[in-house]
Amino acid sequence: MAKTKTQYVCGACGHVEIKWMGRCPGCGEWNTLIEETVAPVRTGPVTGVRMQPMPIESIPPQTEQRVRTGLAECDFVLGGGIVPGSLMLIGGDPGIGKSTLLLQLSQSIATQNKRVLYVSGEESANQIRLRAERLGTVHQNLYVLAETDLDLVVESATALKPDFLIIDSIQTVFRPSLTSAPGSVAQVRECTGVLLRLAKQQNIATFIVGHVTKDGAIAGPRMLEHMVDAVLYFEGERHHMYRVLRAVKNRFGSTNELAVFEMHDDGLREVSNPSLLFLSERDRAVPGSAVVAAMEGRRPLLLEVQALVAPTGFGTPRRMSTGADHSRVSMLLAVLERRLGLQVQASDAYVNVAGGVRVDEPAVDLGIALALVSSHRDRPLAAGDLYIGEVGLTGEVRTVTRLAERLREAHKLGFTRCFIPAGQSLSETFSGLEIVPIKSLQDAIQRAF
């Protein structure tokens, strides 16, 4: 009897070792090597049609026929709708609303006289029916299958021939031919490969739900994100009503788009003007508050940045940021301390982007810096001011991209004055919006107060 061979595969990067190691040599992560059984290699004649290389000019162009999801914000992120035969991966924290979003998409697609198969490996059919009744997504073209055996799922999908397939989630389904447990590297990789072939051969648009790790990345091998056509992240704070859908990979559209939803008891609702929503609860007469213009793909977002500078009660001051890059906040504090003489080395500093949104572009540096100065001096900034600009280590204000779109959004929402980098060229004028060119952070503080 042949001895069963085993190997150890890293759950983070897919690196393979013949013996267990505490640290993966491939990615450097600790305790990620998982034991797997090596399947025998199949040998035999090569079957199939042999493809021949051809000039790219001789390949006939094709325009994909997209299916509208019924949610304009979701279509915006996907690049105009769902492409038939595509394989998409969506990840997010537990309870954030991934199943709710997919059920609403299923109902909208089902109303277009298209069949939808919802496969759940985590909930029973009765639980899905209860959620569908609460969301108002019950439809005769929506089919539900509570199954974890992927072979049976493929058999059911082949017989039903749906236009849209949802797998919730990839970590719960398994192939019986593999001895690994569901959710292991081998099972996730093999199941995704089977679903990829099914989507391409049957021309079925497929959504895969993926679990995320404590760091926010999709669990499983990194190869999982390479195999699919699109990778979407559904994000948001559990204690906030707002949810953000962003694409980090999209073979059929841009990867810089963002959609904002609002969670209610009856499901998710689209937010057509996120800037107005994020600024609706802003108190304009409080020190430490500034409005910045961030770009998410082609969409400008006006967000409120809040800062609090207070004397520390410990030997080492605390630096905390929520929604903003912690490293950039620390850099801005060092610039304020060194270049402007602002005494913050003995003070705690807290920065928060209101609404639970995360921004990481440098164009919000000027607003964060002025919010910190406003809190430190206990003097509020002007209510109708907007701040755009990147701050360098010498205190200079540097240019940003897509300035016209940011100013257009500010003009639409009624802002009266905007601080922009002095080196930025602007051909468009906005009536009622004063443009203030700024060369340095010191110049901005003098003009703002």
Tab-separated table of C-alpha atoms in Angstrom:
chain	number	residue	atom	x	y	z
A	1	MET	CA	0.000	0.000	0.000
A	2	ALA	CA	1.426	3.349	-1.063
A	3	LYS	CA	2.207	5.798	1.700
A	4	THR	CA	0.217	9.017	1.690
A	5	LYS	CA	2.416	12.028	1.023
A	6	THR	CA	1.848	15.319	2.803
A	7	GLN	CA	3.120	18.834	2.350
A	8	TYR	CA	2.769	22.137	4.195
A	9	VAL	CA	1.224	25.103	2.412
A	10	CYS	CA	1.250	28.706	3.668
A	11	GLY	CA	-2.263	30.044	4.145
A	12	ALA	CA	-1.139	33.593	3.366
A	13	CYS	CA	0.986	33.271	0.210
A	14	GLY	CA	0.656	29.609	-0.891
A	15	HIS	CA	4.338	28.750	-0.370
A	16	VAL	CA	4.935	24.972	-0.174
A	17	GLU	CA	7.372	23.203	2.175
A	18	ILE	CA	7.972	19.493	2.763
A	19	LYS	CA	8.169	19.973	6.546
A	20	TRP	CA	6.483	22.239	9.025
A	21	MET	CA	8.155	25.530	9.877
A	22	GLY	CA	7.143	28.183	12.350
A	23	ARG	CA	7.735	31.022	9.900
A	24	CYS	CA	6.924	30.930	6.201
A	25	PRO	CA	10.037	31.505	4.063
A	26	GLY	CA	7.895	33.009	1.311
A	27	CYS	CA	6.083	35.856	3.089
A	28	GLY	CA	7.574	35.856	6.590
A	29	GLU	CA	4.266	35.241	8.404
A	30	TRP	CA	4.247	33.095	11.530
A	31	ASN	CA	2.184	29.913	12.083
A	32	THR	CA	0.563	29.930	8.628
A	33	LEU	CA	1.820	26.563	7.280
A	34	ILE	CA	-1.035	24.049	7.053
A	35	GLU	CA	-0.618	20.331	6.386
A	36	GLU	CA	-2.175	19.009	3.185
A	37	THR	CA	-2.316	15.681	1.428
A	38	VAL	CA	-0.568	15.582	-1.936
A	39	ALA	CA	-2.928	14.347	-4.637
A	40	PRO	CA	-1.426	11.947	-7.200
A	41	VAL	CA	-0.519	13.493	-10.534
A	42	ARG	CA	-2.768	12.342	-13.375
A	43	THR	CA	-0.953	11.247	-16.508
A	44	GLY	CA	-2.372	10.532	-19.913
A	45	PRO	CA	-2.813	11.906	-23.383
A	46	VAL	CA	-3.496	15.608	-23.754
A	47	THR	CA	-7.072	16.261	-24.871
A	48	GLY	CA	-8.763	19.385	-26.124
A	49	VAL	CA	-8.344	21.788	-28.993
A	50	ARG	CA	-4.838	23.099	-29.545
A	51	MET	CA	-4.791	26.882	-29.842
A	52	GLN	CA	-2.502	28.579	-32.343
A	53	PRO	CA	-0.965	32.036	-31.896
A	54	MET	CA	-2.565	34.739	-33.995
A	55	PRO	CA	-1.927	38.434	-34.629
A	56	ILE	CA	-3.819	40.651	-32.237
A	57	GLU	CA	-5.255	42.603	-35.172
A	58	SER	CA	-6.997	39.461	-36.466
A	59	ILE	CA	-8.853	38.905	-33.188
A	60	PRO	CA	-12.406	40.241	-33.671
A	61	PRO	CA	-13.324	42.927	-31.109
A	62	GLN	CA	-16.213	42.210	-28.806
A	63	THR	CA	-18.222	44.505	-26.563
A	64	GLU	CA	-19.457	42.818	-23.425
A	65	GLN	CA	-23.183	42.966	-22.745
A	66	ARG	CA	-23.476	44.080	-19.150
A	67	VAL	CA	-26.393	43.308	-16.851
A	68	ARG	CA	-27.624	46.209	-14.734
A	69	THR	CA	-27.808	45.417	-11.047
A	70	GLY	CA	-30.621	47.856	-10.266
A	71	LEU	CA	-28.330	49.758	-7.897
A	72	ALA	CA	-26.696	52.618	-9.777
A	73	GLU	CA	-23.927	52.905	-7.192
A	74	CYS	CA	-23.019	49.236	-7.578
A	75	ASP	CA	-23.017	49.545	-11.384
A	76	PHE	CA	-20.698	52.548	-10.972
A	77	VAL	CA	-18.148	50.447	-9.077
A	78	LEU	CA	-18.396	47.484	-11.459
A	79	GLY	CA	-17.779	49.688	-14.483
A	80	GLY	CA	-21.331	49.776	-15.841
A	81	GLY	CA	-22.860	46.495	-14.690
A	82	ILE	CA	-22.134	42.784	-14.386
A	83	VAL	CA	-20.393	41.069	-17.297
A	84	PRO	CA	-21.836	37.592	-18.054
A	85	GLY	CA	-19.326	34.828	-17.398
A	86	SER	CA	-17.280	36.917	-14.969
A	87	LEU	CA	-16.109	35.680	-11.572
A	88	MET	CA	-16.197	38.286	-8.777
A	89	LEU	CA	-14.999	38.082	-5.185
A	90	ILE	CA	-16.487	40.225	-2.426
A	91	GLY	CA	-15.056	40.392	1.083
A	92	GLY	CA	-15.902	42.222	4.274
A	93	ASP	CA	-16.137	41.947	8.031
A	94	PRO	CA	-18.737	39.582	9.541
A	95	GLY	CA	-22.161	41.203	9.786
A	96	ILE	CA	-21.244	44.170	7.584
A	97	GLY	CA	-24.007	43.392	5.059
A	98	LYS	CA	-22.471	41.262	2.275
A	99	SER	CA	-25.399	38.821	2.174
A	100	THR	CA	-27.869	41.708	2.326
A	101	LEU	CA	-26.242	43.406	-0.646
A	102	LEU	CA	-26.152	40.203	-2.702
A	103	LEU	CA	-29.792	39.404	-1.934
A	104	GLN	CA	-30.828	42.853	-3.118
A	105	LEU	CA	-28.776	42.413	-6.281
A	106	SER	CA	-30.363	38.983	-6.795
A	107	GLN	CA	-33.873	40.380	-6.541
A	108	SER	CA	-33.093	43.183	-8.982
A	109	ILE	CA	-31.604	40.755	-11.513
A	110	ALA	CA	-34.494	38.309	-11.034
A	111	THR	CA	-36.986	41.034	-11.959
A	112	GLN	CA	-35.220	41.281	-15.351
A	113	ASN	CA	-36.499	37.774	-16.183
A	114	LYS	CA	-33.140	36.175	-15.337
A	115	ARG	CA	-32.540	33.194	-13.074
A	116	VAL	CA	-30.472	33.578	-9.922
A	117	LEU	CA	-29.092	30.689	-7.836
A	118	TYR	CA	-28.104	31.615	-4.276
A	119	VAL	CA	-25.930	28.899	-2.700
A	120	SER	CA	-25.465	29.231	1.052
A	121	GLY	CA	-23.062	27.130	3.067
A	122	GLU	CA	-23.585	29.069	6.304
A	123	GLU	CA	-27.372	29.450	6.559
A	124	SER	CA	-30.360	27.243	5.970
A	125	ALA	CA	-32.935	27.903	3.273
A	126	ASN	CA	-35.450	29.044	5.911
A	127	GLN	CA	-33.025	31.642	7.251
A	128	ILE	CA	-32.475	33.038	3.782
A	129	ARG	CA	-36.244	33.156	3.218
A	130	LEU	CA	-36.715	35.138	6.440
A	131	ARG	CA	-34.071	37.664	5.401
A	132	ALA	CA	-35.547	37.908	1.909
A	133	GLU	CA	-38.986	38.662	3.362
A	134	ARG	CA	-37.522	41.381	5.574
A	135	LEU	CA	-35.713	42.924	2.616
A	136	GLY	CA	-38.613	42.453	0.217
A	137	THR	CA	-36.507	40.393	-2.193
A	138	VAL	CA	-38.727	37.317	-2.627
A	139	HIS	CA	-39.062	36.495	-6.328
A	140	GLN	CA	-39.968	33.406	-8.338
A	141	ASN	CA	-36.729	33.605	-10.362
A	142	LEU	CA	-34.581	33.510	-7.210
A	143	TYR	CA	-33.552	29.949	-6.304
A	144	VAL	CA	-31.928	29.002	-2.993
A	145	LEU	CA	-29.667	26.010	-2.345
A	146	ALA	CA	-28.246	25.252	1.111
A	147	GLU	CA	-25.294	23.025	0.200
A	148	THR	CA	-21.560	22.817	0.896
A	149	ASP	CA	-20.606	20.004	-1.500
A	150	LEU	CA	-19.273	21.825	-4.541
A	151	ASP	CA	-19.841	18.865	-6.872
A	152	LEU	CA	-23.557	18.957	-6.028
A	153	VAL	CA	-23.583	22.731	-6.473
A	154	VAL	CA	-22.067	22.417	-9.947
A	155	GLU	CA	-24.571	19.674	-10.810
A	156	SER	CA	-27.486	21.862	-9.703
A	157	ALA	CA	-26.143	24.917	-11.554
A	158	THR	CA	-25.654	22.906	-14.735
A	159	ALA	CA	-29.227	21.637	-14.572
A	160	LEU	CA	-30.810	25.012	-13.654
A	161	LYS	CA	-28.635	27.127	-15.994
A	162	PRO	CA	-28.874	30.354	-13.979
A	163	ASP	CA	-27.701	33.714	-15.290
A	164	PHE	CA	-26.340	34.707	-11.887
A	165	LEU	CA	-24.703	32.462	-9.242
A	166	ILE	CA	-23.800	33.403	-5.669
A	167	ILE	CA	-21.545	31.276	-3.432
A	168	ASP	CA	-21.792	32.289	0.230
A	169	SER	CA	-19.067	31.598	1.142
A	170	ILE	CA	-15.978	30.081	-0.530
A	171	GLN	CA	-14.564	29.041	2.857
A	172	THR	CA	-17.530	26.737	3.570
A	173	VAL	CA	-17.771	24.779	0.302
A	174	PHE	CA	-15.509	21.798	-0.378
A	175	ARG	CA	-14.747	19.067	-2.888
A	176	PRO	CA	-15.062	15.514	-1.508
A	177	SER	CA	-12.150	14.341	-3.660
A	178	LEU	CA	-9.772	16.435	-1.525
A	179	THR	CA	-8.961	15.294	1.987
A	180	SER	CA	-8.296	18.830	3.251
A	181	ALA	CA	-10.820	20.540	5.497
A	182	PRO	CA	-13.154	23.237	4.114
A	183	GLY	CA	-11.463	26.624	4.137
A	184	SER	CA	-7.947	25.233	3.726
A	185	VAL	CA	-5.616	26.504	1.041
A	186	ALA	CA	-6.106	23.445	-1.180
A	187	GLN	CA	-9.915	23.523	-0.903
A	188	VAL	CA	-10.200	27.262	-1.557
A	189	ARG	CA	-7.870	27.068	-4.533
A	190	GLU	CA	-9.564	24.008	-6.051
A	191	CYS	CA	-13.130	25.263	-5.471
A	192	THR	CA	-12.322	28.630	-7.000
A	193	GLY	CA	-10.830	26.905	-10.036
A	194	VAL	CA	-13.972	24.794	-10.496
A	195	LEU	CA	-16.211	27.870	-10.214
A	196	LEU	CA	-13.998	29.733	-12.675
A	197	ARG	CA	-14.390	26.993	-15.271
A	198	LEU	CA	-18.143	26.838	-14.633
A	199	ALA	CA	-18.529	30.601	-15.059
A	200	LYS	CA	-16.575	30.704	-18.313
A	201	GLN	CA	-18.048	27.552	-19.880
A	202	GLN	CA	-21.677	28.189	-18.931
A	203	ASN	CA	-21.440	32.013	-19.221
A	204	ILE	CA	-22.714	32.444	-15.655
A	205	ALA	CA	-21.876	35.615	-13.758
A	206	THR	CA	-20.664	34.368	-10.376
A	207	PHE	CA	-20.221	36.168	-7.066
A	208	ILE	CA	-18.024	34.549	-4.391
A	209	VAL	CA	-18.193	35.728	-0.796
A	210	GLY	CA	-14.873	35.539	1.032
A	211	HIS	CA	-14.075	35.798	4.721
A	212	VAL	CA	-11.526	38.364	5.860
A	213	THR	CA	-8.723	38.135	8.394
A	214	LYS	CA	-8.310	40.391	11.425
A	215	ASP	CA	-6.126	42.648	9.260
A	216	GLY	CA	-8.985	43.168	6.801
A	217	ALA	CA	-7.516	41.116	3.930
A	218	ILE	CA	-9.456	38.282	2.289
A	219	ALA	CA	-8.604	34.980	3.969
A	220	GLY	CA	-6.965	32.210	1.987
A	221	PRO	CA	-4.138	32.132	-0.544
A	222	ARG	CA	-3.287	35.301	-2.442
A	223	MET	CA	-3.824	33.259	-5.593
A	224	LEU	CA	-7.572	33.544	-4.933
A	225	GLU	CA	-7.545	37.240	-5.845
A	226	HIS	CA	-5.471	36.569	-8.955
A	227	MET	CA	-7.926	33.979	-10.295
A	228	VAL	CA	-11.070	36.119	-10.191
A	229	ASP	CA	-12.024	38.963	-12.539
A	230	ALA	CA	-12.936	41.479	-9.846
A	231	VAL	CA	-12.215	41.900	-6.133
A	232	LEU	CA	-14.615	44.049	-4.118
A	233	TYR	CA	-14.420	45.087	-0.487
A	234	PHE	CA	-17.551	45.956	1.482
A	235	GLU	CA	-16.428	48.139	4.368
A	236	GLY	CA	-17.811	50.283	7.165
A	237	GLU	CA	-18.034	50.626	10.899
A	238	ARG	CA	-20.527	48.309	12.552
A	239	HIS	CA	-21.789	51.188	14.704
A	240	HIS	CA	-22.300	53.512	11.702
A	241	MET	CA	-25.088	53.348	9.147
A	242	TYR	CA	-22.785	53.955	6.192
A	243	ARG	CA	-21.265	51.202	4.070
A	244	VAL	CA	-18.662	51.618	1.338
A	245	LEU	CA	-18.178	49.299	-1.638
A	246	ARG	CA	-14.814	49.684	-3.375
A	247	ALA	CA	-13.034	47.721	-6.081
A	248	VAL	CA	-9.356	46.832	-5.700
A	249	LYS	CA	-9.297	44.761	-8.910
A	250	ASN	CA	-11.576	44.945	-11.918
A	251	ARG	CA	-10.782	43.558	-15.368
A	252	PHE	CA	-13.846	45.258	-16.832
A	253	GLY	CA	-13.591	48.730	-15.312
A	254	SER	CA	-11.722	51.131	-13.083
A	255	THR	CA	-10.307	50.070	-9.724
A	256	ASN	CA	-10.632	53.507	-8.137
A	257	GLU	CA	-14.396	53.811	-7.884
A	258	LEU	CA	-16.414	53.851	-4.689
A	259	ALA	CA	-20.088	53.443	-3.793
A	260	VAL	CA	-21.728	54.573	-0.565
A	261	PHE	CA	-24.775	52.894	0.963
A	262	GLU	CA	-26.836	53.523	4.062
A	263	MET	CA	-27.943	50.541	6.135
A	264	HIS	CA	-31.576	50.422	7.248
A	265	ASP	CA	-33.901	47.767	8.637
A	266	ASP	CA	-35.237	47.031	5.165
A	267	GLY	CA	-31.811	46.786	3.547
A	268	LEU	CA	-29.232	49.017	1.907
A	269	ARG	CA	-30.124	52.337	0.341
A	270	GLU	CA	-28.000	54.191	-2.165
A	271	VAL	CA	-26.426	57.521	-1.258
A	272	SER	CA	-26.302	59.641	-4.402
A	273	ASN	CA	-24.583	62.620	-2.727
A	274	PRO	CA	-22.163	61.257	-0.101
A	275	SER	CA	-20.531	64.655	0.558
A	276	LEU	CA	-23.810	66.194	1.705
A	277	LEU	CA	-24.489	63.202	3.918
A	278	PHE	CA	-21.061	63.235	5.602
A	279	LEU	CA	-21.282	66.969	6.319
A	280	SER	CA	-24.891	66.987	7.525
A	281	GLU	CA	-24.011	66.688	11.243
A	282	ARG	CA	-21.073	69.089	11.201
A	283	ASP	CA	-20.964	71.743	13.925
A	284	ARG	CA	-19.305	74.731	12.278
A	285	ALA	CA	-18.401	76.665	15.449
A	286	VAL	CA	-16.190	74.064	17.128
A	287	PRO	CA	-12.370	74.252	17.124
A	288	GLY	CA	-10.577	71.311	15.547
A	289	SER	CA	-12.948	70.812	12.596
A	290	ALA	CA	-11.963	71.253	8.943
A	291	VAL	CA	-13.440	70.168	5.613
A	292	VAL	CA	-11.232	68.416	3.047
A	293	ALA	CA	-11.837	67.200	-0.516
A	294	ALA	CA	-10.781	63.608	-1.192
A	295	MET	CA	-11.003	61.777	-4.509
A	296	GLU	CA	-12.294	58.221	-4.712
A	297	GLY	CA	-11.743	57.336	-8.346
A	298	ARG	CA	-13.707	59.898	-10.366
A	299	ARG	CA	-15.883	60.897	-7.417
A	300	PRO	CA	-14.958	63.816	-5.133
A	301	LEU	CA	-15.903	63.451	-1.477
A	302	LEU	CA	-16.069	66.371	0.929
A	303	LEU	CA	-15.348	65.063	4.408
A	304	GLU	CA	-15.075	66.549	7.863
A	305	VAL	CA	-11.745	66.017	9.614
A	306	GLN	CA	-11.818	66.381	13.388
A	307	ALA	CA	-8.729	66.888	15.544
A	308	LEU	CA	-8.211	67.107	19.280
A	309	VAL	CA	-4.960	68.228	20.893
A	310	ALA	CA	-4.915	67.946	24.690
A	311	PRO	CA	-2.209	67.850	27.396
A	312	THR	CA	-1.028	64.331	28.047
A	313	GLY	CA	-1.225	62.669	31.428
A	314	PHE	CA	1.574	60.216	30.655
A	315	GLY	CA	5.264	60.468	29.928
A	316	THR	CA	4.788	59.661	26.251
A	317	PRO	CA	2.022	61.494	24.333
A	318	ARG	CA	-0.512	59.424	22.435
A	319	ARG	CA	-1.031	59.684	18.680
A	320	MET	CA	-4.250	58.124	17.411
A	321	SER	CA	-6.067	58.419	14.086
A	322	THR	CA	-9.317	56.928	12.812
A	323	GLY	CA	-9.946	57.032	9.080
A	324	ALA	CA	-6.652	58.804	8.311
A	325	ASP	CA	-3.168	57.428	7.759
A	326	HIS	CA	-1.435	57.265	11.143
A	327	SER	CA	2.020	57.792	9.627
A	328	ARG	CA	0.968	60.969	7.812
A	329	VAL	CA	-0.656	62.361	10.953
A	330	SER	CA	2.587	61.795	12.862
A	331	MET	CA	4.524	63.480	10.049
A	332	LEU	CA	2.222	66.518	10.094
A	333	LEU	CA	2.649	66.857	13.852
A	334	ALA	CA	6.420	66.799	13.401
A	335	VAL	CA	6.210	69.481	10.679
A	336	LEU	CA	4.032	71.688	12.891
A	337	GLU	CA	6.470	71.242	15.755
A	338	ARG	CA	9.659	71.846	13.777
A	339	ARG	CA	8.689	74.356	11.073
A	340	LEU	CA	6.027	76.410	12.855
A	341	GLY	CA	7.077	76.071	16.481
A	342	LEU	CA	3.755	74.565	17.565
A	343	GLN	CA	4.366	72.982	20.979
A	344	VAL	CA	2.641	69.621	20.605
A	345	GLN	CA	5.393	67.333	21.854
A	346	ALA	CA	3.794	67.203	25.321
A	347	SER	CA	0.214	66.817	24.077
A	348	ASP	CA	-1.966	63.948	22.985
A	349	ALA	CA	-3.239	64.226	19.402
A	350	TYR	CA	-6.347	62.517	18.025
A	351	VAL	CA	-7.565	62.711	14.410
A	352	ASN	CA	-10.879	61.359	13.162
A	353	VAL	CA	-12.595	61.365	9.763
A	354	ALA	CA	-16.297	61.710	10.528
A	355	GLY	CA	-18.719	59.150	9.120
A	356	GLY	CA	-16.454	56.101	9.351
A	357	VAL	CA	-14.771	56.777	5.992
A	358	ARG	CA	-11.097	55.961	5.394
A	359	VAL	CA	-8.944	58.320	3.311
A	360	ASP	CA	-5.285	57.790	2.511
A	361	GLU	CA	-4.433	60.313	-0.200
A	362	PRO	CA	-2.014	63.172	0.577
A	363	ALA	CA	-4.424	65.871	-0.671
A	364	VAL	CA	-6.063	65.963	2.774
A	365	ASP	CA	-2.815	66.908	4.552
A	366	LEU	CA	-3.594	70.630	4.627
A	367	GLY	CA	-6.997	70.099	6.220
A	368	ILE	CA	-5.619	67.748	8.876
A	369	ALA	CA	-2.820	70.173	9.750
A	370	LEU	CA	-5.190	73.143	10.090
A	371	ALA	CA	-7.600	71.081	12.194
A	372	LEU	CA	-4.707	70.260	14.561
A	373	VAL	CA	-3.719	73.948	14.762
A	374	SER	CA	-7.345	74.947	15.338
A	375	SER	CA	-7.681	72.518	18.243
A	376	HIS	CA	-4.326	73.540	19.726
A	377	ARG	CA	-5.232	77.262	19.610
A	378	ASP	CA	-8.863	76.578	20.557
A	379	ARG	CA	-10.029	78.759	17.672
A	380	PRO	CA	-12.540	77.518	15.078
A	381	LEU	CA	-11.911	77.775	11.354
A	382	ALA	CA	-14.250	79.673	9.049
A	383	ALA	CA	-17.452	77.766	8.312
A	384	GLY	CA	-17.273	78.056	4.510
A	385	ASP	CA	-13.597	77.145	4.047
A	386	LEU	CA	-12.281	74.082	2.225
A	387	TYR	CA	-8.659	72.919	2.328
A	388	ILE	CA	-6.869	71.050	-0.471
A	389	GLY	CA	-3.158	70.350	-0.628
A	390	GLU	CA	-0.308	68.008	0.199
A	391	VAL	CA	2.136	69.126	2.895
A	392	GLY	CA	5.841	68.350	2.491
A	393	LEU	CA	8.472	67.907	5.164
A	394	THR	CA	9.697	71.481	4.702
A	395	GLY	CA	6.193	72.849	5.247
A	396	GLU	CA	5.444	73.603	1.585
A	397	VAL	CA	2.002	72.964	0.106
A	398	ARG	CA	2.268	70.781	-2.993
A	399	THR	CA	-0.076	70.262	-5.930
A	400	VAL	CA	-2.796	67.601	-6.098
A	401	THR	CA	-4.603	65.769	-8.900
A	402	ARG	CA	-8.107	66.447	-10.265
A	403	LEU	CA	-8.426	69.846	-8.605
A	404	ALA	CA	-11.270	71.004	-10.853
A	405	GLU	CA	-13.533	68.127	-9.773
A	406	ARG	CA	-12.898	68.893	-6.099
A	407	LEU	CA	-13.689	72.586	-6.551
A	408	ARG	CA	-16.795	71.785	-8.557
A	409	GLU	CA	-18.127	69.686	-5.693
A	410	ALA	CA	-17.315	72.434	-3.185
A	411	HIS	CA	-19.112	75.015	-5.315
A	412	LYS	CA	-22.161	72.777	-5.583
A	413	LEU	CA	-22.376	72.446	-1.784
A	414	GLY	CA	-22.100	76.191	-1.155
A	415	PHE	CA	-18.539	76.671	0.105
A	416	THR	CA	-17.293	80.249	-0.179
A	417	ARG	CA	-13.501	79.951	0.075
A	418	CYS	CA	-11.036	77.243	-0.909
A	419	PHE	CA	-7.340	76.982	-0.060
A	420	ILE	CA	-5.369	75.375	-2.897
A	421	PRO	CA	-1.637	74.984	-3.695
A	422	ALA	CA	-0.123	78.109	-5.245
A	423	GLY	CA	1.599	76.091	-7.959
A	424	GLN	CA	-1.671	74.588	-9.192
A	425	SER	CA	-2.949	75.871	-12.528
A	426	LEU	CA	-6.701	76.349	-12.787
A	427	SER	CA	-8.503	77.383	-15.967
A	428	GLU	CA	-12.071	77.127	-14.693
A	429	THR	CA	-13.704	79.821	-12.555
A	430	PHE	CA	-16.482	79.377	-9.998
A	431	SER	CA	-18.788	82.255	-9.137
A	432	GLY	CA	-19.101	82.817	-5.402
A	433	LEU	CA	-16.096	80.605	-4.568
A	434	GLU	CA	-12.940	82.496	-3.596
A	435	ILE	CA	-9.718	80.688	-4.530
A	436	VAL	CA	-6.844	81.272	-2.083
A	437	PRO	CA	-3.426	80.098	-3.392
A	438	ILE	CA	-1.145	78.845	-0.612
A	439	LYS	CA	2.625	78.341	-0.840
A	440	SER	CA	3.393	77.026	2.640
A	441	LEU	CA	1.681	75.739	5.743
A	442	GLN	CA	2.621	78.922	7.615
A	443	ASP	CA	0.943	80.990	4.908
A	444	ALA	CA	-2.194	78.846	5.201
A	445	ILE	CA	-2.380	79.338	8.977
A	446	GLN	CA	-2.030	83.108	8.645
A	447	ARG	CA	-4.780	83.308	6.026
A	448	ALA	CA	-7.113	80.822	7.744
A	449	PHE	CA	-7.125	82.544	11.174
